[in-house]
Coordinates of N, CA, C and O in Angstrom, one line a residue:
M1 N 7.6 -7.0 -12.0 CA 7.4 -6.3 -10.7 C 6.6 -7.2 -9.8 O 5.7 -7.9 -10.2
K2 N 7.0 -7.2 -8.5 CA 6.2 -7.9 -7.5 C 5.4 -7.0 -6.6 O 5.7 -5.8 -6.6
Y3 N 4.5 -7.5 -5.9 CA 3.6 -6.7 -5.1 C 3.4 -7.4 -3.7 O 3.4 -8.6 -3.5
A4 N 3.3 -6.5 -2.7 CA 3.1 -6.9 -1.3 C 2.0 -6.0 -0.7 O 2.0 -4.8 -1.1
Y5 N 1.2 -6.5 0.2 CA 0.2 -5.7 0.8 C -0.1 -6.1 2.2 O 0.0 -7.3 2.6
A6 N -0.6 -5.1 3.0 CA -1.1 -5.4 4.3 C -2.6 -4.8 4.3 O -2.8 -3.7 3.8
S7 N -3.5 -5.6 4.8 CA -4.9 -5.2 4.8 C -5.5 -5.5 6.2 O -5.5 -6.6 6.6
K8 N -6.1 -4.4 6.8 CA -6.7 -4.6 8.1 C -8.2 -4.8 8.0 O -8.8 -5.7 8.5
T9 N -8.9 -4.0 7.2 CA -10.3 -4.0 7.0 C -10.8 -4.8 5.8 O -11.9 -5.0 5.6
G10 N -9.8 -5.1 4.9 CA -10.1 -5.7 3.6 C -10.1 -4.8 2.5 O -10.1 -5.3 1.3
H11 N -10.0 -3.5 2.7 CA -10.0 -2.6 1.6 C -8.8 -2.7 0.7 O -8.8 -2.8 -0.5
V12 N -7.6 -2.9 1.3 CA -6.4 -3.0 0.5 C -6.4 -4.3 -0.3 O -6.0 -4.3 -1.4
E13 N -6.9 -5.4 0.4 CA -7.0 -6.6 -0.4 C -7.9 -6.5 -1.6 O -7.6 -7.1 -2.6
K14 N -9.0 -5.8 -1.4 CA -9.9 -5.6 -2.5 C -9.2 -4.8 -3.7 O -9.5 -5.1 -4.9
I15 N -8.4 -3.8 -3.3 CA -7.7 -3.1 -4.3 C -6.8 -4.0 -5.1 O -6.7 -4.0 -6.4
V16 N -6.0 -4.8 -4.4 CA -5.1 -5.8 -5.0 C -5.9 -6.7 -6.0 O -5.4 -7.0 -7.1
R17 N -7.0 -7.2 -5.5 CA -7.9 -8.0 -6.4 C -8.4 -7.3 -7.6 O -8.4 -7.8 -8.7
K18 N -8.8 -6.0 -7.4 CA -9.3 -5.2 -8.6 C -8.3 -5.1 -9.6 O -8.5 -5.0 -10.8
L19 N -7.0 -5.0 -9.2 CA -5.9 -4.8 -10.1 C -5.5 -6.1 -10.7 O -4.6 -6.2 -11.6
G20 N -6.0 -7.2 -10.3 CA -5.7 -8.6 -10.8 C -4.3 -9.1 -10.4 O -3.7 -9.9 -11.1
L21 N -3.9 -8.7 -9.2 CA -2.6 -9.0 -8.7 C -2.7 -10.3 -7.9 O -2.4 -10.3 -6.7
S22 N -3.1 -11.4 -8.4 CA -3.3 -12.6 -7.7 C -2.1 -13.2 -7.0 O -2.2 -14.0 -6.1
D23 N -0.9 -12.8 -7.5 CA 0.3 -13.4 -6.9 C 0.9 -12.4 -5.9 O 2.0 -12.6 -5.4
A24 N 0.2 -11.4 -5.5 CA 0.7 -10.4 -4.5 C 0.9 -11.1 -3.1 O 0.1 -12.0 -2.7
L25 N 2.0 -10.8 -2.4 CA 2.3 -11.3 -1.1 C 1.5 -10.6 0.0 O 1.6 -9.4 0.1
K26 N 0.8 -11.3 0.8 CA 0.1 -10.7 1.9 C 1.0 -10.6 3.1 O 1.6 -11.7 3.5
I27 N 1.1 -9.5 3.6 CA 1.9 -9.2 4.8 C 1.0 -9.4 6.0 O 0.0 -8.7 6.2
T28 N 1.4 -10.4 6.9 CA 0.6 -10.7 8.0 C 1.3 -10.3 9.3 O 0.7 -9.7 10.2
D29 N 2.6 -10.6 9.4 CA 3.3 -10.3 10.6 C 4.6 -9.5 10.4 O 5.3 -9.2 11.3
G30 N 5.0 -9.3 9.1 CA 6.2 -8.6 8.8 C 7.4 -9.4 8.6 O 8.5 -8.9 8.2
T31 N 7.3 -10.7 8.9 CA 8.5 -11.6 8.7 C 8.6 -12.1 7.3 O 9.6 -12.8 6.9
E32 N 7.6 -11.8 6.4 CA 7.6 -12.3 5.0 C 8.8 -11.7 4.3 O 9.3 -10.6 4.6
T33 N 9.2 -12.4 3.3 CA 10.3 -11.9 2.4 C 9.9 -11.9 1.0 O 9.0 -12.7 0.5
I34 N 10.5 -11.0 0.2 CA 10.2 -10.8 -1.2 C 11.5 -10.5 -1.9 O 12.3 -9.7 -1.4
D35 N 11.8 -11.2 -3.0 CA 13.0 -10.9 -3.7 C 12.7 -10.0 -4.9 O 11.7 -10.1 -5.6
G36 N 13.6 -9.0 -5.1 CA 13.5 -8.1 -6.2 C 12.7 -6.9 -5.9 O 12.4 -6.6 -4.8
E37 N 12.4 -6.2 -7.0 CA 11.7 -4.9 -6.8 C 10.2 -5.2 -6.6 O 9.6 -6.1 -7.1
F38 N 9.6 -4.3 -5.8 CA 8.2 -4.5 -5.5 C 7.5 -3.2 -5.2 O 8.1 -2.2 -4.9
V39 N 6.1 -3.2 -5.3 CA 5.3 -2.1 -4.9 C 4.6 -2.6 -3.7 O 4.1 -3.7 -3.6
I40 N 4.5 -1.7 -2.7 CA 3.8 -2.1 -1.4 C 2.4 -1.3 -1.3 O 2.4 -0.1 -1.7
F41 N 1.4 -2.0 -0.9 CA 0.1 -1.5 -0.7 C -0.2 -1.5 0.8 O 0.0 -2.5 1.5
T42 N -0.6 -0.4 1.4 CA -0.8 -0.3 2.8 C -2.0 0.5 3.2 O -2.5 1.3 2.4
Y43 N -2.4 0.4 4.5 CA -3.4 1.2 5.1 C -2.6 2.1 6.1 O -1.4 1.9 6.4
T44 N -3.3 3.0 6.7 CA -2.8 3.8 7.8 C -3.5 3.4 9.1 O -4.7 3.1 9.1
T45 N -2.7 3.3 10.2 CA -3.3 2.9 11.4 C -3.1 4.0 12.5 O -2.3 4.9 12.3
G46 N -3.9 3.9 13.5 CA -3.8 4.9 14.6 C -3.9 6.3 14.1 O -4.8 6.6 13.3
K47 N -3.1 7.1 14.6 CA -3.2 8.6 14.3 C -2.1 8.8 13.2 O -1.2 9.6 13.3
G48 N -2.3 8.2 12.0 CA -1.4 8.4 10.9 C -0.1 7.6 10.9 O 0.8 8.1 10.3
K49 N -0.1 6.4 11.4 CA 1.1 5.6 11.5 C 1.1 4.5 10.5 O 0.1 4.0 10.0
V50 N 2.4 4.1 10.1 CA 2.6 3.0 9.3 C 2.3 1.7 10.2 O 2.8 1.7 11.3
P51 N 1.6 0.8 9.7 CA 1.3 -0.4 10.5 C 2.7 -1.1 10.9 O 3.6 -1.2 10.1
K52 N 2.7 -1.7 12.1 CA 4.0 -2.3 12.6 C 4.4 -3.4 11.7 O 5.6 -3.5 11.4
Q53 N 3.5 -4.2 11.2 CA 4.0 -5.3 10.3 C 4.5 -4.8 9.0 O 5.4 -5.4 8.4
V54 N 4.1 -3.7 8.5 CA 4.6 -3.1 7.3 C 6.0 -2.5 7.6 O 6.9 -2.7 6.8
E55 N 6.2 -1.9 8.7 CA 7.5 -1.4 9.1 C 8.5 -2.5 9.2 O 9.6 -2.4 8.7
A56 N 8.1 -3.6 9.8 CA 8.9 -4.8 10.0 C 9.3 -5.4 8.6 O 10.4 -5.7 8.3
F57 N 8.3 -5.5 7.7 CA 8.5 -6.0 6.4 C 9.5 -5.2 5.6 O 10.5 -5.7 5.0
L58 N 9.3 -3.9 5.6 CA 10.2 -3.0 4.9 C 11.6 -3.0 5.5 O 12.6 -2.7 4.7
S59 N 11.8 -3.2 6.8 CA 13.1 -3.2 7.4 C 14.0 -4.3 6.9 O 15.3 -4.2 7.0
H60 N 13.5 -5.4 6.3 CA 14.4 -6.4 5.9 C 14.1 -6.8 4.4 O 14.5 -7.9 4.0
N61 N 13.4 -6.0 3.7 CA 13.1 -6.3 2.2 C 13.5 -5.0 1.4 O 12.8 -4.0 1.5
A62 N 14.6 -5.1 0.7 CA 15.1 -4.1 -0.1 C 14.3 -4.2 -1.5 O 13.7 -5.2 -1.8
G63 N 14.3 -3.1 -2.2 CA 13.7 -3.2 -3.6 C 12.4 -2.5 -3.7 O 11.7 -2.6 -4.8
I64 N 11.9 -1.8 -2.7 CA 10.7 -1.0 -2.8 C 10.8 0.0 -3.9 O 11.8 0.7 -4.0
Q65 N 9.8 0.0 -4.8 CA 9.8 0.9 -5.9 C 8.7 2.0 -5.9 O 8.9 3.1 -6.4
A66 N 7.7 1.7 -5.1 CA 6.5 2.6 -5.0 C 5.6 2.1 -3.9 O 5.7 1.0 -3.5
V67 N 4.7 3.0 -3.5 CA 3.7 2.7 -2.5 C 2.3 3.1 -2.9 O 2.2 4.1 -3.7
V68 N 1.3 2.4 -2.5 CA -0.1 2.7 -2.7 C -0.8 2.7 -1.4 O -0.6 1.8 -0.6
G69 N -1.5 3.8 -1.1 CA -2.2 3.9 0.2 C -3.7 3.8 0.1 O -4.3 4.2 -0.9
S70 N -4.3 3.2 1.1 CA -5.8 3.2 1.2 C -6.1 3.8 2.6 O -5.5 3.4 3.6
G71 N -7.1 4.6 2.6 CA -7.5 5.3 3.9 C -8.9 5.6 3.9 O -9.7 5.2 3.0
S72 N -9.3 6.5 4.8 CA -10.6 6.9 4.9 C -10.7 8.5 5.1 O -9.9 9.0 5.9
R73 N -11.5 9.1 4.2 CA -11.6 10.5 4.3 C -12.7 10.9 5.3 O -13.1 12.1 5.4
A74 N -13.2 9.9 6.0 CA -14.3 10.2 7.0 C -13.7 11.2 8.0 O -12.5 11.3 8.2
K75 N -14.6 12.0 8.6 CA -14.2 13.1 9.5 C -13.2 12.6 10.6 O -12.2 13.3 10.8
S76 N -13.4 11.5 11.1 CA -12.5 11.0 12.2 C -11.1 10.7 11.7 O -10.1 10.5 12.5
H77 N -10.9 10.5 10.4 CA -9.6 10.1 9.8 C -9.1 11.1 8.8 O -8.0 10.9 8.2
A78 N -9.8 12.1 8.5 CA -9.4 13.1 7.4 C -8.1 13.7 7.7 O -7.3 14.0 6.7
D79 N -7.7 14.0 8.9 CA -6.5 14.7 9.2 C -5.3 13.8 9.0 O -4.2 14.3 8.8
T80 N -5.4 12.5 8.9 CA -4.3 11.6 8.7 C -4.5 10.7 7.5 O -3.9 9.7 7.4
F81 N -5.3 11.2 6.6 CA -5.6 10.4 5.4 C -4.4 10.0 4.6 O -3.6 10.8 4.2
N82 N -4.1 8.7 4.5 CA -3.0 8.1 3.8 C -1.7 8.6 4.3 O -0.7 8.5 3.5
F83 N -1.5 8.9 5.6 CA -0.2 9.3 6.1 C 0.8 8.2 6.0 O 2.0 8.4 5.8
A84 N 0.4 6.9 6.1 CA 1.3 5.8 6.0 C 2.0 5.8 4.7 O 3.2 5.6 4.6
A85 N 1.2 5.9 3.6 CA 1.8 5.9 2.3 C 2.8 7.1 2.1 O 3.9 6.9 1.5
D86 N 2.4 8.2 2.6 CA 3.2 9.4 2.5 C 4.5 9.2 3.3 O 5.6 9.5 2.8
T87 N 4.4 8.6 4.5 CA 5.6 8.4 5.3 C 6.6 7.4 4.6 O 7.8 7.6 4.5
I88 N 6.0 6.3 4.1 CA 6.8 5.3 3.4 C 7.5 6.0 2.1 O 8.7 5.8 1.9
G89 N 6.7 6.7 1.4 CA 7.3 7.4 0.2 C 8.4 8.3 0.5 O 9.5 8.2 -0.2
T90 N 8.3 9.0 1.6 CA 9.4 9.9 2.0 C 10.6 9.2 2.5 O 11.7 9.4 2.2
Q91 N 10.3 8.2 3.4 CA 11.4 7.4 4.1 C 12.2 6.7 3.1 O 13.4 6.6 3.2
Y92 N 11.6 6.1 2.0 CA 12.3 5.3 1.1 C 12.5 6.0 -0.3 O 13.0 5.4 -1.2
N93 N 12.1 7.2 -0.3 CA 12.3 8.0 -1.5 C 11.7 7.4 -2.8 O 12.4 7.2 -3.8
V94 N 10.5 7.0 -2.6 CA 9.7 6.3 -3.7 C 8.4 7.1 -3.9 O 7.9 7.7 -3.0
P95 N 7.9 7.0 -5.1 CA 6.6 7.7 -5.4 C 5.4 7.0 -4.7 O 5.4 5.8 -4.6
V96 N 4.4 7.8 -4.4 CA 3.1 7.3 -3.9 C 2.3 7.3 -5.2 O 1.9 8.3 -5.7
L97 N 1.9 6.1 -5.6 CA 1.2 6.0 -6.9 C -0.3 6.3 -6.7 O -0.9 6.8 -7.7
A98 N -0.8 6.1 -5.5 CA -2.2 6.5 -5.3 C -2.5 6.6 -3.8 O -1.9 5.9 -3.0
R99 N -3.4 7.5 -3.5 CA -3.9 7.7 -2.2 C -5.5 7.5 -2.3 O -6.2 8.4 -2.6
L100 N -5.9 6.3 -2.0 CA -7.3 5.9 -2.3 C -8.1 6.0 -1.0 O -7.7 5.7 0.1
D101 N -9.4 6.4 -1.2 CA -10.4 6.4 -0.2 C -11.1 5.1 -0.2 O -11.7 4.8 -1.2
G102 N -10.9 4.3 0.8 CA -11.4 2.9 0.8 C -10.8 2.1 -0.3 O -9.6 2.0 -0.4
T103 N -11.6 1.6 -1.2 CA -11.1 0.7 -2.3 C -10.9 1.5 -3.6 O -10.5 1.0 -4.6
G104 N -11.2 2.8 -3.6 CA -11.0 3.7 -4.7 C -12.1 3.5 -5.7 O -12.9 2.5 -5.7
T105 N -12.2 4.5 -6.6 CA -13.2 4.4 -7.7 C -12.7 3.6 -8.8 O -11.5 3.4 -8.9
D106 N -13.6 3.2 -9.8 CA -13.1 2.5 -10.9 C -12.1 3.3 -11.7 O -11.1 2.8 -12.2
A107 N -12.3 4.6 -11.8 CA -11.4 5.5 -12.6 C -10.1 5.6 -11.9 O -9.0 5.6 -12.5
E108 N -10.1 5.6 -10.5 CA -8.8 5.7 -9.8 C -8.0 4.4 -10.0 O -6.8 4.4 -10.1
I109 N -8.7 3.2 -10.0 CA -8.1 1.9 -10.2 C -7.5 1.9 -11.6 O -6.4 1.4 -11.8
D110 N -8.2 2.4 -12.6 CA -7.7 2.4 -14.0 C -6.4 3.3 -14.0 O -5.4 2.9 -14.7
L111 N -6.4 4.4 -13.4 CA -5.2 5.3 -13.3 C -4.0 4.6 -12.6 O -2.9 4.6 -13.0
L112 N -4.4 3.8 -11.6 CA -3.3 3.1 -10.8 C -2.7 2.0 -11.7 O -1.5 1.8 -11.6
K113 N -3.6 1.3 -12.4 CA -3.1 0.2 -13.3 C -2.1 0.8 -14.3 O -1.0 0.3 -14.5
D114 N -2.4 2.0 -14.9 CA -1.5 2.7 -15.8 C -0.2 3.0 -15.1 O 0.9 2.9 -15.7
A115 N -0.3 3.6 -13.9 CA 0.9 4.0 -13.1 C 1.8 2.8 -12.8 O 3.1 2.9 -13.0
I116 N 1.2 1.6 -12.5 CA 2.0 0.4 -12.2 C 2.7 -0.1 -13.4 O 3.9 -0.5 -13.4
E117 N 2.0 0.0 -14.6 CA 2.6 -0.5 -15.8 C 3.8 0.3 -16.3 O 4.7 -0.2 -17.0
T118 N 3.9 1.6 -15.8 CA 5.0 2.5 -16.3 C 6.2 2.3 -15.4 O 7.2 2.9 -15.7
L119 N 6.1 1.6 -14.3 CA 7.3 1.4 -13.4 C 8.4 0.5 -14.1 O 8.1 -0.3 -14.8

């Protein structure tokens, strides 16, 4: 399995590092390509939107198997917590493996590792 991620504040990148996915592809502008099946890690932007570079990336990369979201449950973002992951999951008919607040707890990361291994 391959992995791709977009990180605005660094939280998603920290999650990828915690999981030990050193070969994960960082999405910077959406023109990146990945061959084969992959899991995408993303944040939510604006009022619950998928980041533009993630939309661009997904538009020309087939093989998405699952999505992991990172967001903030802070009052200003609680209404749209992890909407990007939910949107991608629905749009591509793939499971959302985790909806993490920030970088997630150690227990959540352990559960996510198990979920990834079962794909």
